[in-house]
């Protein structure tokens, strides 16, 4: 048990420290790196309580995909300069909005943690006996039987938001040359080469 | 407390027994790669140091160790030093779950394939960190290219893995291999094997998808500012990743440590040898492709990943699922 708790404190201290560093570090790229460290240590904590599937999914989805895109965006845009103008300039409309959002999140968390008392009632809707089968099987059995509707709805919401994001950022640029493989392959000398007799002192007009 | 120390000691011993052969085989594989490359181009390749040039990589490594490590003045020093370490560590750490035979595996976890997938998708960080921390244009462009490339091809690798998992019904690597006792998955899922192989090329930044370090346009991509041992670590990590992808391919599709046919003279050969032979076979394909295929253009690469591989593997997934469901062959699992 001793080693287990040592590991637990190790990962949780790293998680808390890095989440503090995310919001305090000056360099935005560094704060994304700390965010990644935070995700990894939370994933390790999940693995430690036996939720190995969830831990691995956190590593794959958040660290392997989401954080890469974060990093991508933060490196491409010069967020550090904008951050300065947001907080030092007079037009800091971001602080009230940020405050409202964070207060809302805090309230939601309080509701969830407060509702933990009624956890047994919430859990009893599942009729499965989940004792001696592996983590992934358990999740699959619950997700695709009792909660299939919620699962599908979550999928549809994700799909919708993806389509929405594509629609918002989609723009057709003019003057971009596109390669058409079909046209390239179906070309032959008779259709693409033409012989012309050029008259002296007149030249030839190419369109 | 003494107990824990003893357990720790035995684990360290096991890990060393895993890591040392991998590092040695990485060195050998670099030699093999250069040798195959040379032979295809009618050159001799490295053949001076040691018999057949086998010790060439060792000589190179010695050279790298004695070279000075130069850190650019405007680089972000901590991240710059961390980047090759991350690459190398991630490439080696994944080997913990690779089963070389039924009981020759360091850690036999339930979600083995997810672990492999997670670690290989983390590999992109070494490259991004290196490219960004160098604070120079070519490395940065290389890093950005590789981030987009690796994220795109991970998606299709993920769906290919789901294809295999549908047939197995378990995330455990051992179960995946044992499920192929009658038929290797390379036969029913052959198109997926081809796509997996090509995506593995893209995932490890091998030619024809070596755009992150495209020599002609980006100097050496994210490695431009690295020198000495740090460059060597990137290089070793890259080859360890290639070996890992080969091991993953042989576990998912070529039946891991299982012999080709289970009859008397063939099945005497010990299991790890079969595994090594399969990894070598896949690596030879990697090396040949490096020598014979020209580099893709960036838009072609993205088109291949998103418009061809992703829809095709999704359709194949639906086909596999329907086939298994219709013929009632879905794996039942152990519950």
Coordinates of C-alpha atoms in Angstrom, one line a residue:
Chain A
X1 CA 0.0 0.0 0.0
X2 CA 2.9 2.3 0.8
X3 CA 4.3 2.3 -2.7
X4 CA 0.8 2.8 -4.1
X5 CA 0.3 6.0 -2.0
X6 CA 3.7 7.2 -2.9
X7 CA 2.9 7.0 -6.5
X8 CA -0.5 8.6 -5.9
X9 CA 1.0 11.6 -4.2
X10 CA 3.7 11.8 -6.9
X11 CA 1.3 12.0 -9.7
X12 CA -1.2 14.2 -8.0
X13 CA 1.4 16.7 -6.9
X14 CA 2.7 16.9 -10.5
X15 CA -0.9 17.3 -11.7
X16 CA -1.7 20.2 -9.3
X17 CA 1.7 21.8 -9.9
X18 CA 1.4 21.7 -13.6
X19 CA -2.2 22.9 -13.7
X20 CA -1.0 25.9 -11.6
X21 CA 1.8 26.5 -14.1
X22 CA -0.6 26.4 -17.0
X23 CA -2.3 29.6 -15.8
X24 CA 0.7 31.3 -14.3
X25 CA 3.5 30.8 -16.9
X26 CA 4.3 33.8 -19.0
X27 CA 5.2 31.9 -22.2
X28 CA 2.0 30.5 -23.8
X29 CA 3.9 27.5 -25.4
X30 CA 5.2 26.6 -22.0
X31 CA 1.8 26.6 -20.5
X32 CA 0.6 24.2 -23.3
X33 CA 3.5 22.0 -22.3
X34 CA 2.4 22.1 -18.7
X35 CA -1.2 21.3 -19.8
X36 CA 0.2 18.2 -21.5
X37 CA 2.1 17.2 -18.4
X38 CA -1.2 17.7 -16.5
X39 CA -3.1 15.4 -18.9
X40 CA -0.4 12.8 -18.6
X41 CA -0.4 12.7 -14.8
X42 CA -4.2 12.6 -14.7
X43 CA -4.1 9.7 -17.1
X44 CA -1.6 8.0 -14.8
X45 CA -4.0 8.6 -11.9
X46 CA -6.8 7.0 -13.8
X47 CA -4.6 3.9 -14.5
X48 CA -3.8 3.7 -10.8
X49 CA -7.4 3.4 -9.8
X50 CA -7.9 0.6 -12.3
X51 CA -9.6 2.6 -15.1
X52 CA -6.9 1.6 -17.6
X53 CA -9.1 2.2 -20.6
X54 CA -10.0 5.7 -19.6
X55 CA -6.4 6.5 -18.8
X56 CA -5.2 5.4 -22.2
X57 CA -8.1 7.2 -23.9
X58 CA -7.0 10.4 -22.1
X59 CA -3.5 9.9 -23.4
X60 CA -4.6 9.2 -27.0
X61 CA -7.4 11.8 -27.3
X62 CA -6.2 14.7 -25.2
X63 CA -2.4 14.4 -25.3
X64 CA -2.1 12.7 -28.7
X65 CA -4.6 14.9 -30.6
X66 CA -6.2 17.8 -28.8
X67 CA -3.0 19.1 -27.2
X68 CA -1.1 18.8 -30.5
X69 CA -3.6 21.1 -32.1
X70 CA -3.4 23.5 -29.1
X71 CA 0.3 23.6 -29.5
X72 CA -0.1 24.1 -33.2
X73 CA -2.4 27.1 -32.8
X74 CA -0.4 28.6 -30.0
X75 CA 2.9 28.4 -32.0
X76 CA 1.3 29.7 -35.2
X77 CA -0.5 32.7 -33.6
X78 CA 1.6 35.0 -31.5
X79 CA -0.6 34.6 -28.5
X80 CA 1.9 36.0 -26.0
X81 CA 1.7 39.5 -27.5
X82 CA -2.1 39.4 -27.6
X83 CA -2.2 38.3 -24.0
X84 CA -0.2 41.4 -23.0
X85 CA -2.7 43.7 -24.8
X86 CA -5.7 41.9 -23.3
X87 CA -4.6 42.3 -19.7
X88 CA -2.6 45.5 -19.7
X89 CA -4.6 47.5 -22.3
X90 CA -7.8 49.3 -21.4
X91 CA -10.0 47.1 -23.6
X92 CA -9.9 44.1 -21.4
X93 CA -13.3 42.7 -22.1
X94 CA -12.0 39.2 -21.6
X95 CA -11.7 39.3 -17.8
X96 CA -15.4 39.7 -17.0
X97 CA -16.4 37.0 -19.5
X98 CA -13.7 34.7 -18.2
X99 CA -14.9 35.3 -14.7
X100 CA -18.5 34.5 -15.6
X101 CA -17.5 31.2 -17.3
X102 CA -15.2 30.2 -14.4
X103 CA -17.9 30.9 -11.8
X104 CA -20.4 28.9 -13.8
X105 CA -17.9 26.0 -14.0
X106 CA -17.3 26.2 -10.3
X107 CA -21.1 26.1 -9.6
X108 CA -21.5 23.1 -11.9
X109 CA -18.7 21.3 -10.1
X110 CA -20.3 22.1 -6.7
X111 CA -23.6 20.7 -8.0
X112 CA -22.0 17.5 -9.2
X113 CA -19.9 17.0 -6.0
X114 CA -23.0 17.8 -3.9
X115 CA -25.0 15.3 -5.9
X116 CA -22.5 12.6 -5.1
X117 CA -24.6 11.7 -2.0
X118 CA -27.3 10.3 -4.3
X119 CA -24.7 8.3 -6.3
X120 CA -26.3 4.9 -5.4
X121 CA -29.6 5.9 -7.0
X122 CA -27.9 7.1 -10.1
X123 CA -25.9 3.9 -10.4
X124 CA -28.7 1.4 -9.8
X125 CA -30.2 2.0 -13.3
X126 CA -27.5 -0.2 -14.6
X127 CA -28.5 -3.8 -14.3
X128 CA -25.2 -5.4 -15.0
X129 CA -23.0 -7.3 -12.5
X130 CA -19.6 -5.7 -13.1
X131 CA -17.2 -7.5 -11.0
X132 CA -14.9 -9.9 -12.7
X133 CA -14.5 -8.7 -16.3
X134 CA -12.0 -6.4 -17.7
X135 CA -12.4 -2.6 -17.7
X136 CA -13.0 -2.2 -21.4
X137 CA -15.7 -5.0 -21.5
X138 CA -17.5 -3.3 -18.6
X139 CA -17.5 0.0 -20.3
X140 CA -18.7 -1.5 -23.5
X141 CA -21.5 -3.5 -21.8
X142 CA -22.8 -0.4 -20.1
X143 CA -22.4 2.0 -22.9
X144 CA -24.0 -0.1 -25.6
X145 CA -26.9 -1.3 -23.5
X146 CA -28.2 1.0 -20.8
X147 CA -26.8 4.2 -22.1
X148 CA -26.9 3.6 -25.9
X149 CA -29.2 6.7 -26.4
X150 CA -26.9 9.1 -24.5
X151 CA -23.9 7.6 -26.3
X152 CA -25.4 8.1 -29.7
X153 CA -26.6 11.6 -28.9
X154 CA -23.0 12.5 -27.7
X155 CA -21.7 11.2 -31.0
X156 CA -24.3 13.2 -33.0
X157 CA -23.4 16.4 -31.1
X158 CA -19.7 15.9 -31.8
X159 CA -20.5 15.3 -35.5
X160 CA -22.6 18.4 -35.6
X161 CA -20.0 20.6 -34.0
X162 CA -17.4 19.2 -36.4
X163 CA -19.6 20.1 -39.4
X164 CA -20.3 23.5 -37.9
X165 CA -16.6 24.2 -37.4
X166 CA -15.8 23.2 -41.0
X167 CA -18.7 25.3 -42.3
X168 CA -17.5 28.4 -40.3
X169 CA -14.0 28.2 -41.5
X170 CA -14.6 27.0 -45.1
X171 CA -13.7 29.5 -47.8
X172 CA -13.2 28.9 -51.5
X173 CA -10.0 30.6 -52.5
X174 CA -9.7 31.9 -56.0
X175 CA -6.8 31.4 -58.2
X176 CA -5.6 28.2 -56.6
X177 CA -4.5 25.6 -59.0
X178 CA -5.8 22.1 -58.3
X179 CA -4.3 18.9 -59.5
X180 CA -6.8 16.6 -61.2
X181 CA -5.4 13.1 -61.3
X182 CA -8.0 11.9 -63.7
X183 CA -7.3 14.6 -66.2
X184 CA -3.5 14.1 -65.8
X185 CA -3.8 10.4 -66.5
X186 CA -6.3 10.6 -69.3
X187 CA -4.1 13.0 -71.3
X188 CA -2.5 11.6 -74.4
X189 CA -0.3 13.1 -77.1
X190 CA -3.0 13.5 -79.7
X191 CA -5.2 15.6 -77.4
X192 CA -2.5 17.7 -75.8
X193 CA 0.0 18.4 -78.6
X194 CA -0.8 20.5 -81.6
X195 CA 1.4 21.3 -84.5
X196 CA 1.1 24.8 -86.0
X197 CA 2.6 26.3 -89.1
X198 CA 4.0 29.7 -88.1
X199 CA 4.0 32.3 -90.8
X200 CA 7.1 34.4 -91.1
X201 CA 7.1 37.7 -89.3
X202 CA 3.6 37.0 -87.7
X203 CA 4.3 34.7 -84.9
X204 CA 1.7 32.5 -83.2
X205 CA -0.9 33.4 -80.7
X206 CA -1.2 31.0 -77.7
X207 CA -4.1 31.2 -75.4
Chain B
X1 CA 10.7 -1.6 2.4
X2 CA 13.4 -4.3 1.6
X3 CA 10.7 -6.2 -0.4
X4 CA 10.0 -3.2 -2.6
X5 CA 13.6 -2.7 -3.2
X6 CA 14.0 -6.3 -4.3
X7 CA 11.0 -6.1 -6.6
X8 CA 12.4 -2.8 -8.0
X9 CA 15.8 -4.5 -8.5
X10 CA 14.4 -7.5 -10.4
X11 CA 12.3 -5.1 -12.5
X12 CA 15.3 -3.0 -13.4
X13 CA 17.1 -6.2 -14.4
X14 CA 14.3 -7.2 -16.7
X15 CA 14.1 -3.7 -18.2
X16 CA 17.8 -3.8 -18.9
X17 CA 17.4 -7.2 -20.6
X18 CA 14.8 -5.6 -22.8
X19 CA 16.5 -2.3 -23.6
X20 CA 20.0 -3.5 -24.4
X21 CA 18.9 -5.9 -27.2
X22 CA 16.7 -3.2 -28.6
X23 CA 19.4 -0.6 -28.7
X24 CA 21.8 -3.1 -30.3
X25 CA 19.2 -4.1 -32.8
X26 CA 18.5 -0.5 -33.6
X27 CA 22.2 -0.1 -34.4
X28 CA 22.1 -3.2 -36.6
X29 CA 19.0 -2.0 -38.3
X30 CA 20.6 1.3 -39.2
X31 CA 23.4 -0.6 -40.8
X32 CA 20.9 -2.8 -42.7
X33 CA 19.0 0.2 -43.9
X34 CA 22.0 1.9 -45.3
X35 CA 23.2 -1.4 -46.8
X36 CA 19.9 -2.1 -48.6
X37 CA 19.8 1.5 -49.7
X38 CA 23.3 1.1 -51.2
X39 CA 22.6 -2.2 -52.8
X40 CA 19.5 -0.9 -54.5
X41 CA 21.5 2.0 -56.0
X42 CA 24.3 -0.3 -57.0
X43 CA 26.6 1.0 -54.4
X44 CA 28.3 -1.0 -51.6
X45 CA 27.0 0.9 -48.6
X46 CA 28.9 0.9 -45.4
X47 CA 31.4 -2.0 -45.6
X48 CA 34.6 -0.9 -44.0
X49 CA 34.2 -0.9 -40.2
X50 CA 34.1 -4.5 -38.9
X51 CA 32.9 -7.5 -40.9
X52 CA 30.5 -6.4 -43.7
X53 CA 30.6 -3.0 -42.1
X54 CA 28.5 -4.3 -39.2
X55 CA 30.2 -2.0 -36.7
X56 CA 29.6 1.2 -38.7
X57 CA 26.8 2.4 -36.5
X58 CA 29.0 1.9 -33.4
X59 CA 31.7 4.0 -35.0
X60 CA 29.1 6.7 -35.9
X61 CA 27.8 6.6 -32.3
X62 CA 31.4 7.1 -31.0
X63 CA 31.8 10.0 -33.3
X64 CA 28.6 11.6 -32.1
X65 CA 29.6 11.1 -28.4
X66 CA 32.8 13.0 -28.9
X67 CA 31.3 15.9 -30.9
X68 CA 30.4 19.1 -29.1
X69 CA 26.8 19.8 -28.4
X70 CA 25.9 23.2 -29.6
X71 CA 22.9 25.0 -28.2
X72 CA 21.8 28.0 -30.3
X73 CA 21.9 31.3 -28.3
X74 CA 18.3 32.1 -29.0
X75 CA 16.9 28.6 -28.3
X76 CA 14.6 27.8 -25.5
X77 CA 17.3 25.7 -23.7
X78 CA 15.1 23.5 -21.5
X79 CA 12.8 22.5 -24.3
X80 CA 15.7 22.2 -26.7
X81 CA 17.4 19.6 -24.5
X82 CA 14.2 17.9 -23.6
X83 CA 13.1 17.2 -27.2
X84 CA 15.5 14.4 -28.1
X85 CA 15.1 12.9 -24.7
X86 CA 11.4 12.7 -25.2
X87 CA 11.7 11.2 -28.6
X88 CA 14.1 8.5 -27.4
X89 CA 12.2 7.7 -24.2
X90 CA 8.9 7.3 -26.0
X91 CA 10.4 5.1 -28.7
X92 CA 11.9 2.8 -26.1
X93 CA 9.1 2.8 -23.5
X94 CA 6.6 1.3 -26.0
X95 CA 8.6 -1.9 -26.2
X96 CA 7.5 -2.8 -22.6
X97 CA 4.2 -4.4 -24.0
X98 CA 5.5 -6.1 -27.1
X99 CA 5.2 -9.8 -26.6
X100 CA 8.1 -11.7 -28.2
X101 CA 6.5 -15.1 -27.3
X102 CA 3.7 -16.4 -25.2
X103 CA 5.4 -15.6 -21.9
X104 CA 8.4 -13.4 -23.0
X105 CA 6.9 -10.0 -22.3
X106 CA 7.8 -7.3 -19.8
X107 CA 4.3 -6.2 -19.0
X108 CA 1.2 -8.0 -20.2
X109 CA -1.5 -5.3 -19.8
X110 CA -5.1 -5.5 -20.7
X111 CA -5.1 -2.4 -23.0
X112 CA -1.8 -3.2 -24.7
X113 CA -2.7 -2.0 -28.1
X114 CA -4.1 1.2 -26.8
X115 CA -0.9 1.8 -24.9
X116 CA 1.1 1.2 -28.1
X117 CA -1.2 3.6 -30.0
X118 CA -0.9 6.2 -27.3
X119 CA 2.8 6.1 -27.1
X120 CA 3.2 6.3 -30.9
X121 CA 0.9 9.2 -31.0
X122 CA 3.0 11.0 -28.3
X123 CA 6.0 10.7 -30.6
X124 CA 5.0 13.9 -32.4
X125 CA 6.0 15.9 -29.3
X126 CA 9.7 15.3 -29.6
X127 CA 9.6 16.7 -33.1
X128 CA 7.4 19.7 -32.3
X129 CA 9.4 20.6 -29.2
X130 CA 12.7 20.3 -31.2
X131 CA 11.4 22.4 -34.0
X132 CA 9.9 25.1 -31.8
X133 CA 12.8 25.3 -29.3
X134 CA 15.4 25.8 -32.0
X135 CA 13.9 29.2 -32.7
X136 CA 14.8 29.1 -36.3
X137 CA 12.7 29.0 -39.5
X138 CA 13.5 25.6 -41.1
X139 CA 13.2 23.5 -38.0
X140 CA 9.9 25.3 -37.2
X141 CA 8.5 24.6 -40.7
X142 CA 9.6 21.0 -40.4
X143 CA 7.9 20.6 -37.0
X144 CA 4.6 22.1 -38.2
X145 CA 4.6 19.8 -41.2
X146 CA 5.3 16.8 -39.2
X147 CA 2.6 17.6 -36.6
X148 CA 0.0 17.8 -39.3
X149 CA 1.3 14.7 -41.0
X150 CA 1.5 12.5 -37.9
X151 CA -1.9 13.6 -36.6
X152 CA -3.5 12.9 -40.0
X153 CA -2.1 9.4 -40.3
X154 CA -2.8 8.4 -36.7
X155 CA -6.5 8.6 -37.5
X156 CA -6.3 6.0 -40.2
X157 CA -4.0 3.8 -38.0
X158 CA -6.6 4.0 -35.3
X159 CA -9.4 2.8 -37.5
X160 CA -7.2 0.0 -38.8
X161 CA -6.5 -1.1 -35.2
X162 CA -10.3 -1.0 -34.6
X163 CA -10.7 -3.3 -37.7
X164 CA -8.4 -5.9 -36.1
X165 CA -9.9 -5.5 -32.7
X166 CA -13.4 -6.3 -34.1
X167 CA -12.0 -9.7 -35.1
X168 CA -10.2 -10.3 -31.9
X169 CA -12.5 -9.0 -29.2
X170 CA -9.7 -8.0 -26.8
X171 CA -7.2 -5.2 -26.5
X172 CA -4.5 -7.5 -25.1
X173 CA -1.6 -8.0 -27.5
X174 CA -1.3 -11.7 -26.5
X175 CA -4.9 -12.3 -27.3
X176 CA -4.5 -10.5 -30.6
X177 CA -1.7 -12.9 -31.6
X178 CA -3.4 -16.0 -30.3
X179 CA -6.6 -15.1 -32.2
X180 CA -4.6 -15.5 -35.4
X181 CA -3.7 -19.2 -34.8
X182 CA -5.9 -20.4 -37.7
X183 CA -5.6 -17.5 -40.1
X184 CA -3.3 -14.5 -40.0
X185 CA -5.2 -11.3 -40.4
X186 CA -3.1 -10.3 -43.3
X187 CA -5.3 -12.5 -45.5
X188 CA -8.8 -11.4 -44.6
X189 CA -7.7 -7.8 -43.9
X190 CA -5.1 -7.4 -46.7
X191 CA -6.2 -3.9 -47.8
X192 CA -5.9 -2.8 -44.2
X193 CA -2.4 -4.3 -43.9
X194 CA -1.4 -2.2 -47.0
X195 CA -2.9 1.0 -45.5
X196 CA -1.3 0.2 -42.1
X197 CA 2.1 -0.2 -43.8
X198 CA 1.8 3.1 -45.7
X199 CA 0.5 5.0 -42.6
X200 CA 3.4 3.6 -40.6
X201 CA 5.8 5.0 -43.2
X202 CA 4.1 8.4 -42.7
X203 CA 3.9 8.1 -39.0
X204 CA 7.7 7.5 -38.7
X205 CA 8.5 10.2 -41.2
X206 CA 10.2 7.7 -43.5
X207 CA 10.6 8.3 -47.3
X208 CA 8.4 8.8 -49.3
X209 CA 6.8 10.8 -46.6
X210 CA 9.9 12.4 -45.0
X211 CA 8.6 15.9 -45.5
X212 CA 9.5 17.1 -42.0
X213 CA 13.1 16.8 -42.9
X214 CA 12.9 17.1 -46.7
X215 CA 16.6 17.7 -47.4
X216 CA 16.1 19.7 -50.6
X217 CA 13.8 22.3 -49.1
X218 CA 14.1 22.3 -45.3
X219 CA 17.9 21.6 -44.7
X220 CA 17.2 18.8 -42.2
X221 CA 13.9 19.9 -40.8
X222 CA 13.5 19.8 -37.1
X223 CA 17.0 18.4 -36.6
X224 CA 18.8 21.3 -38.3
X225 CA 20.1 22.9 -35.1
X226 CA 21.0 19.7 -33.3
X227 CA 24.5 18.3 -33.1
X228 CA 26.5 15.6 -31.4
X229 CA 24.8 13.3 -29.0
X230 CA 21.4 15.1 -29.2
X231 CA 21.2 14.6 -32.9
X232 CA 22.2 10.9 -32.4
X233 CA 19.3 10.5 -29.9
X234 CA 16.8 11.8 -32.5
X235 CA 18.2 9.4 -34.9
X236 CA 18.1 6.4 -32.6
X237 CA 14.6 7.3 -31.5
X238 CA 13.5 7.4 -35.1
X239 CA 14.9 4.0 -35.9
X240 CA 13.5 2.5 -32.6
X241 CA 10.1 3.9 -33.7
X242 CA 10.4 2.3 -37.1
X243 CA 11.2 -1.1 -35.4
X244 CA 8.2 -0.5 -33.1
X245 CA 5.9 0.0 -36.1
X246 CA 7.3 -3.1 -37.7
X247 CA 6.6 -5.1 -34.5
X248 CA 3.1 -3.6 -34.3
X249 CA 2.4 -4.6 -37.9
X250 CA 3.7 -8.1 -37.3
X251 CA 1.5 -8.5 -34.2
X252 CA -1.6 -7.1 -35.8
X253 CA -1.4 -8.8 -39.1
X254 CA 1.4 -11.3 -39.4
X255 CA 0.6 -13.4 -36.4
X256 CA 3.3 -12.2 -34.0
X257 CA 5.4 -15.1 -32.7
X258 CA 3.3 -17.8 -34.4
X259 CA 5.1 -20.0 -37.0
X260 CA 4.0 -19.8 -40.7
X261 CA 2.4 -23.3 -40.5
X262 CA 2.1 -25.3 -37.4
X263 CA 3.7 -28.5 -38.6
X264 CA 6.7 -30.4 -37.3
X265 CA 9.9 -29.1 -38.7
X266 CA 8.7 -25.5 -38.9
X267 CA 7.2 -25.2 -35.4
X268 CA 10.4 -26.2 -33.7
X269 CA 11.9 -22.8 -34.4
X270 CA 11.5 -20.9 -31.1
X271 CA 8.8 -18.2 -31.0
X272 CA 11.0 -15.1 -30.6
X273 CA 12.9 -16.0 -33.7
X274 CA 9.7 -16.0 -35.7
X275 CA 8.8 -12.6 -34.2
X276 CA 12.2 -11.2 -35.1
X277 CA 12.0 -12.7 -38.7
X278 CA 8.6 -11.0 -39.2
X279 CA 9.9 -7.6 -37.9
X280 CA 13.0 -7.9 -40.2
X281 CA 10.7 -8.7 -43.1
X282 CA 8.7 -5.6 -42.6
X283 CA 11.8 -3.6 -42.0
X284 CA 13.3 -4.8 -45.3
X285 CA 10.1 -3.5 -47.0
X286 CA 10.6 -0.2 -45.2
X287 CA 14.2 0.0 -46.4
X288 CA 13.4 -1.0 -50.0
X289 CA 10.6 1.7 -50.2
X290 CA 13.1 4.3 -49.0
X291 CA 15.4 3.4 -51.9
X292 CA 12.8 3.2 -54.7
X293 CA 10.0 5.6 -54.1
X294 CA 10.3 9.4 -54.8
X295 CA 9.1 11.9 -52.2
X296 CA 5.5 13.0 -52.1
X297 CA 4.4 16.6 -52.3
X298 CA 2.8 17.9 -49.2
X299 CA -0.8 18.3 -50.6
X300 CA -0.6 14.8 -52.1
X301 CA 0.3 13.5 -48.7
X302 CA -2.6 15.2 -47.0
X303 CA -4.9 14.1 -49.8
X304 CA -3.8 10.5 -49.4
X305 CA -4.4 10.5 -45.7
X306 CA -7.7 12.3 -45.4
X307 CA -9.4 11.7 -48.7
X308 CA -8.4 8.1 -49.5
X309 CA -7.1 6.2 -46.5
X310 CA -9.7 7.5 -44.0
X311 CA -12.9 6.8 -46.0
X312 CA -11.5 3.6 -47.3
X313 CA -10.6 2.2 -43.9
X314 CA -14.0 3.4 -42.5
X315 CA -15.9 1.6 -45.2
X316 CA -13.8 -1.5 -44.6
X317 CA -14.6 -1.3 -40.9
X318 CA -18.3 -1.3 -41.7
X319 CA -17.8 -4.2 -44.1
X320 CA -15.8 -6.2 -41.5
X321 CA -18.4 -5.5 -38.8
X322 CA -21.3 -6.5 -41.1
X323 CA -19.5 -9.7 -42.2
X324 CA -18.8 -10.7 -38.6
X325 CA -22.3 -10.0 -37.6
X326 CA -24.0 -11.7 -40.5
X327 CA -22.0 -14.9 -40.2
X328 CA -22.3 -14.8 -36.4
X329 CA -18.5 -14.7 -36.0
X330 CA -18.3 -11.8 -33.6
X331 CA -15.8 -12.7 -30.8
X332 CA -17.8 -13.5 -27.6
X333 CA -15.1 -12.6 -25.1
X334 CA -14.5 -14.2 -21.8
X335 CA -17.6 -13.2 -19.8

